[in-house]
Amino acid sequence: MIKLNIDGIDVEVEEGTTILEAARKVNINIPTLCFLKDINENGDCRMCIVEVEGRRGFTTSCIQKAEEGMVVRTNTEKVIDARRMVLDLTLSNHERECLTCVRNGNCELQKLAEDFGMTDILYNGERNKYEIDDKSPSIVRDFNKCVLCRRCVSTCKKVQGIGAIESANRGFASCISTAENHSLNDVNCTFCGQCIANCPVGALKEKDNTKEVWEKLKDKDTYVVAQTAPAVRVGIGEEFGMPIRK
Ligand code: SF4
Ligand code: SF4
Ligand code: FES
């Protein structure tokens, strides 16, 4: 076991535990954006930075393992200011159409902006402009809202074992792409939707066919057959604690 001190609280954790997990153990909230336990632990976004006594600069708490005798500060003025700067830079290159976004009220970036009391965007420079990819029958990709957390890339690789998407380019041109930048419709994507489920913002969303269904329901010459996907039926069954039948 490892003993450390976080914000004046003594914590004991198993060797290999990150500072973030150690803090969560004693209900200290460190904000995160790119982190997704066991799936995306790359330390990319730097929202989770903390100060560690005796170390210069900031430490990325989602990847830094706790060490014996460590003294950690998660909420100093310096830490809060640096996190705010990370958030400001992220928002400066983000399509902020929250009211009409499918993730309004359920967006991790929106929640962070609220938690940090953001009422203005400090940096208003050049923005990336991406074409929306809606060619696939089920997934819409809008990278104007992407925060480059790479959760989708890791999910596609590690959860689905597909690898249909990848990080591309560097610096300001960094983006999430497919082989030769094809539409998701033209690569090996299976449209499982796992990447949508793990995207923290509205950059990935399901295609909504509700309007077409209503149109067909109104059409007296069309027989409408409704079908629930097997995965949805299984999901509902699990929620109600039903047994799995072979
Ligand atoms: S829908 Fe599934 S296969 Fe396609 S990119 Fe997302 S995670 Fe990968
Ligand atoms: S599409 Fe979503 S999950 Fe993928 S990198 Fe962008 S914000 Fe992250
Ligand atoms: S949450 Fe730790 S670097 Fe993104």
PDB file of C-alpha atoms and ligand atoms in Angstrom, residues 20 31-35 42-49 60-63, ligand 3:
ATOM      1  CA  LEU A  20      -6.859  10.882  -9.742  1.00  0.00           C
ATOM      2  CA  PRO A  31     -12.024  17.566 -13.357  1.00  0.00           C
ATOM      3  CA  THR A  32     -11.257  15.364 -16.371  1.00  0.00           C
ATOM      4  CA  LEU A  33     -12.100  15.443 -20.048  1.00  0.00           C
ATOM      5  CA  CYS A  34     -10.089  12.889 -22.032  1.00  0.00           C
ATOM      6  CA  PHE A  35      -9.838  10.266 -19.288  1.00  0.00           C
ATOM      7  CA  ASN A  42      -3.334   9.089 -22.463  1.00  0.00           C
ATOM      8  CA  GLY A  43      -3.068  12.278 -20.410  1.00  0.00           C
ATOM      9  CA  ASP A  44      -3.863  14.437 -23.434  1.00  0.00           C
ATOM     10  CA  CYS A  45      -6.217  17.200 -22.320  1.00  0.00           C
ATOM     11  CA  ARG A  46      -4.460  18.326 -19.097  1.00  0.00           C
ATOM     12  CA  MET A  47      -7.735  19.224 -17.357  1.00  0.00           C
ATOM     13  CA  CYS A  48      -6.757  17.012 -14.438  1.00  0.00           C
ATOM     14  CA  ILE A  49      -3.473  18.705 -13.561  1.00  0.00           C
ATOM     15  CA  THR A  60      -1.204  15.039 -14.880  1.00  0.00           C
ATOM     16  CA  SER A  61      -3.197  13.203 -12.223  1.00  0.00           C
ATOM     17  CA  CYS A  62      -4.974  10.713 -14.501  1.00  0.00           C
ATOM     18  CA  ILE A  63      -1.710   9.049 -15.508  1.00  0.00           C
TER      19      ILE A  63
HETATM   20  S1  FES B   3      -8.204  13.917 -17.934  1.00  0.00           S
HETATM   21 FE1  FES B   3      -6.115  13.784 -17.419  1.00  0.00          FE
HETATM   22  S2  FES B   3      -5.138  14.583 -19.137  1.00  0.00           S
HETATM   23 FE2  FES B   3      -7.223  14.531 -19.741  1.00  0.00          FE
END
